[in-house]
mmCIF file of C-alpha atoms in Angstrom:
data_model
loop_
_atom_site.group_PDB
_atom_site.id
_atom_site.type_symbol
_atom_site.label_atom_id
_atom_site.label_comp_id
_atom_site.label_asym_id
_atom_site.label_seq_id
_atom_site.Cartn_x
_atom_site.Cartn_y
_atom_site.Cartn_z
ATOM 1 C CA MET A 1 46.289 44.257 -90.425
ATOM 2 C CA LYS A 2 45.644 41.798 -87.413
ATOM 3 C CA THR A 3 43.155 43.454 -84.967
ATOM 4 C CA GLY A 4 41.307 42.069 -82.051
ATOM 5 C CA ILE A 5 39.030 43.029 -80.152
ATOM 6 C CA PHE A 6 38.642 42.232 -75.673
ATOM 7 C CA VAL A 7 35.140 42.767 -74.439
ATOM 8 C CA GLY A 8 33.287 42.975 -71.171
ATOM 9 C CA SER A 9 31.185 44.833 -69.180
ATOM 10 C CA PHE A 10 34.489 46.169 -67.228
ATOM 11 C CA ASP A 11 32.280 47.405 -64.460
ATOM 12 C CA PRO A 12 35.006 48.321 -62.714
ATOM 13 C CA TYR A 13 37.652 47.503 -65.163
ATOM 14 C CA THR A 14 39.967 45.914 -62.920
ATOM 15 C CA ILE A 15 43.404 45.118 -62.741
ATOM 16 C CA GLY A 16 43.011 42.023 -64.243
ATOM 17 C CA HIS A 17 41.154 43.496 -67.369
ATOM 18 C CA HIS A 18 44.344 45.329 -67.119
ATOM 19 C CA SER A 19 46.473 41.931 -67.631
ATOM 20 C CA VAL A 20 44.669 40.223 -70.529
ATOM 21 C CA VAL A 21 45.689 43.655 -72.306
ATOM 22 C CA LYS A 22 49.106 44.344 -71.548
ATOM 23 C CA ARG A 23 49.348 40.405 -72.393
ATOM 24 C CA ILE A 24 47.409 40.049 -75.622
ATOM 25 C CA LEU A 25 48.153 43.587 -77.241
ATOM 26 C CA PRO A 26 51.869 42.107 -78.627
ATOM 27 C CA LEU A 27 49.803 39.729 -81.019
ATOM 28 C CA PHE A 28 48.027 42.558 -82.718
ATOM 29 C CA ASP A 29 48.230 45.519 -84.960
ATOM 30 C CA LYS A 30 44.989 47.008 -83.529
ATOM 31 C CA LEU A 31 43.378 46.282 -80.210
ATOM 32 C CA VAL A 32 39.705 47.487 -79.716
ATOM 33 C CA ILE A 33 38.447 47.017 -76.028
ATOM 34 C CA GLY A 34 34.822 47.208 -76.615
ATOM 35 C CA VAL A 35 32.329 48.150 -73.023
ATOM 36 C CA GLY A 36 29.440 46.113 -73.456
ATOM 37 C CA ILE A 37 25.917 48.157 -72.909
ATOM 38 C CA ASN A 38 23.071 45.863 -72.126
ATOM 39 C CA ASP A 39 20.102 47.978 -71.195
ATOM 40 C CA LYS A 40 18.484 45.069 -69.387
ATOM 41 C CA LYS A 41 21.548 45.313 -66.746
ATOM 42 C CA GLN A 42 21.933 47.880 -63.975
ATOM 43 C CA TYR A 43 25.891 49.571 -63.915
ATOM 44 C CA THR A 44 27.584 51.082 -61.190
ATOM 45 C CA CYS A 45 27.976 54.058 -64.154
ATOM 46 C CA ASN A 46 27.531 54.703 -67.522
ATOM 47 C CA GLY A 47 29.091 53.198 -70.348
ATOM 48 C CA GLU A 48 30.134 56.567 -71.734
ATOM 49 C CA GLU A 49 32.269 57.458 -68.091
ATOM 50 C CA ARG A 50 33.419 53.363 -68.326
ATOM 51 C CA VAL A 51 34.850 54.104 -72.146
ATOM 52 C CA ARG A 52 36.305 57.527 -71.072
ATOM 53 C CA LYS A 53 38.022 55.776 -67.998
ATOM 54 C CA ILE A 54 38.990 53.079 -69.730
ATOM 55 C CA ALA A 55 39.984 55.444 -72.932
ATOM 56 C CA GLU A 56 42.372 57.155 -70.173
ATOM 57 C CA ILE A 57 44.379 54.236 -68.870
ATOM 58 C CA TYR A 58 45.408 53.372 -72.534
ATOM 59 C CA ALA A 59 45.670 57.513 -73.895
ATOM 60 C CA GLN A 60 49.333 56.764 -74.854
ATOM 61 C CA GLU A 61 48.850 53.485 -76.445
ATOM 62 C CA PRO A 62 47.863 53.608 -80.398
ATOM 63 C CA LYS A 63 47.179 50.554 -80.863
ATOM 64 C CA ILE A 64 44.762 50.491 -78.477
ATOM 65 C CA GLU A 65 40.792 51.963 -79.368
ATOM 66 C CA VAL A 66 37.813 52.021 -76.516
ATOM 67 C CA LYS A 67 34.420 52.110 -77.831
ATOM 68 C CA ALA A 68 31.145 51.120 -76.645
ATOM 69 C CA TYR A 69 28.718 48.467 -78.260
ATOM 70 C CA HIS A 70 25.189 47.715 -77.728
ATOM 71 C CA ASP A 71 24.722 44.703 -79.887
ATOM 72 C CA LEU A 72 26.200 40.681 -80.174
ATOM 73 C CA THR A 73 29.581 40.989 -79.489
ATOM 74 C CA ILE A 74 30.407 39.031 -83.011
ATOM 75 C CA ASP A 75 28.629 42.224 -84.755
ATOM 76 C CA PHE A 76 30.654 44.501 -83.058
ATOM 77 C CA ALA A 77 33.357 42.144 -83.835
ATOM 78 C CA ARG A 78 32.511 42.701 -87.812
ATOM 79 C CA ARG A 79 32.362 46.308 -87.352
ATOM 80 C CA GLU A 80 35.498 46.759 -86.359
ATOM 81 C CA GLY A 81 37.247 44.168 -88.877
ATOM 82 C CA ALA A 82 38.270 42.024 -85.927
ATOM 83 C CA GLN A 83 39.559 38.606 -86.696
ATOM 84 C CA TYR A 84 39.694 37.578 -83.349
ATOM 85 C CA ILE A 85 37.427 38.096 -80.243
ATOM 86 C CA VAL A 86 40.115 38.163 -76.695
ATOM 87 C CA LYS A 87 38.410 36.954 -73.560
ATOM 88 C CA GLY A 88 40.267 36.233 -69.761
ATOM 89 C CA VAL A 89 39.394 33.255 -68.311
ATOM 90 C CA ARG A 90 40.031 33.237 -64.299
ATOM 91 C CA ASN A 91 38.940 29.339 -63.477
ATOM 92 C CA VAL A 92 37.056 26.971 -64.480
ATOM 93 C CA ALA A 93 33.795 27.785 -64.644
ATOM 94 C CA ASP A 94 34.740 30.836 -66.649
ATOM 95 C CA PHE A 95 36.602 28.932 -68.960
ATOM 96 C CA GLU A 96 33.629 26.625 -69.516
ATOM 97 C CA SER A 97 31.011 29.382 -70.153
ATOM 98 C CA GLU A 98 33.748 31.431 -72.900
ATOM 99 C CA ARG A 99 34.310 28.009 -74.337
ATOM 100 C CA THR A 100 30.548 27.972 -75.120
ATOM 101 C CA GLN A 101 30.810 31.713 -76.232
ATOM 102 C CA ALA A 102 33.145 31.156 -78.278
ATOM 103 C CA ASP A 103 32.108 27.826 -80.546
ATOM 104 C CA ILE A 104 28.741 29.421 -81.160
ATOM 105 C CA ASN A 105 30.402 32.812 -82.171
ATOM 106 C CA ARG A 106 32.800 31.105 -84.472
ATOM 107 C CA ARG A 107 29.851 29.223 -85.572
ATOM 108 C CA LEU A 108 27.700 31.918 -86.411
ATOM 109 C CA SER A 109 30.828 34.145 -87.670
ATOM 110 C CA GLY A 110 33.536 32.086 -88.189
ATOM 111 C CA ILE A 111 35.731 34.857 -85.745
ATOM 112 C CA GLU A 112 37.733 32.510 -83.380
ATOM 113 C CA THR A 113 38.201 33.592 -79.661
ATOM 114 C CA ILE A 114 41.500 33.761 -77.852
ATOM 115 C CA LEU A 115 40.948 32.338 -73.859
ATOM 116 C CA LEU A 116 43.334 33.325 -71.753
ATOM 117 C CA PRO A 117 44.203 32.064 -68.521
ATOM 118 C CA ALA A 118 44.182 34.445 -65.577
ATOM 119 C CA GLU A 119 48.151 35.329 -64.262
ATOM 120 C CA PRO A 120 48.467 33.913 -60.942
ATOM 121 C CA GLY A 121 46.584 35.811 -58.371
ATOM 122 C CA MET A 122 44.994 37.648 -60.614
ATOM 123 C CA ASP A 123 41.769 34.796 -60.757
ATOM 124 C CA ILE A 124 40.155 36.606 -57.422
ATOM 125 C CA VAL A 125 39.442 39.353 -59.080
ATOM 126 C CA SER A 126 36.437 40.472 -60.659
ATOM 127 C CA SER A 127 34.231 42.735 -61.317
ATOM 128 C CA SER A 128 31.709 41.938 -59.209
ATOM 129 C CA MET A 129 33.725 41.167 -56.399
ATOM 130 C CA VAL A 130 34.919 45.217 -56.604
ATOM 131 C CA ARG A 131 31.491 46.155 -56.686
ATOM 132 C CA GLU A 132 30.189 44.125 -53.164
ATOM 133 C CA LEU A 133 33.311 45.498 -51.791
ATOM 134 C CA THR A 134 32.678 48.603 -52.477
ATOM 135 C CA ARG A 135 28.502 48.710 -52.034
ATOM 136 C CA PHE A 136 30.221 48.010 -48.264
ATOM 137 C CA GLY A 137 32.722 50.898 -48.226
ATOM 138 C CA LYS A 138 35.564 48.697 -48.227
ATOM 139 C CA ASP A 139 38.930 50.110 -49.916
ATOM 140 C CA THR A 140 39.451 48.250 -53.446
ATOM 141 C CA SER A 141 42.424 50.543 -55.212
ATOM 142 C CA GLU A 142 44.451 47.158 -55.393
ATOM 143 C CA PHE A 143 42.135 45.856 -57.133
ATOM 144 C CA THR A 144 41.210 48.865 -59.755
ATOM 145 C CA THR A 145 44.149 51.461 -59.770
ATOM 146 C CA ILE A 146 46.170 50.845 -63.470
ATOM 147 C CA LEU A 147 48.167 54.025 -63.087
#
C-alpha cells in the first residue's frame, strides 16, 4: 500500500491546503493529513478542533485519515507507514525552505518528500495571511470555505 502524509499546522485549513489534497490523492492508496502540534506555538484553535474540522471535510473520502502529531514529521511518517511526505509550495522562498527540510528528512529517514507547486491564484493564500485578516475582522471565507 502506498501511503503519503500531508503535514502542516493547518491553522486555519485553507483552500490552498485543499487544493494540494485533491491533486495528490490519486497518487496514494492512503493519505494521512497530519496536524502538527508544537507546544511553543500559539494557535487560534487547539489541535483536536483542527483535526475535527479537517476530518469533517473529508468524511466521505475513505482514503483520507486526519491525525494530530507532536513530534518530528519523520517519526509521524514512520508510525503511519508513509513512504512520502507531501508539502505544498507557494513561491521560491517556500521551495527553498521545504527543499532543505526534505533533504534533512531524507537523510535521517530515507523518506522522500514531494513538493507540489501551488495552482495559479493559490500562491497568495496562506494561513498566516488568513489569521491576520481575521484579526482585523475581515471576511476570509473565500480562502477557507471548502464545502
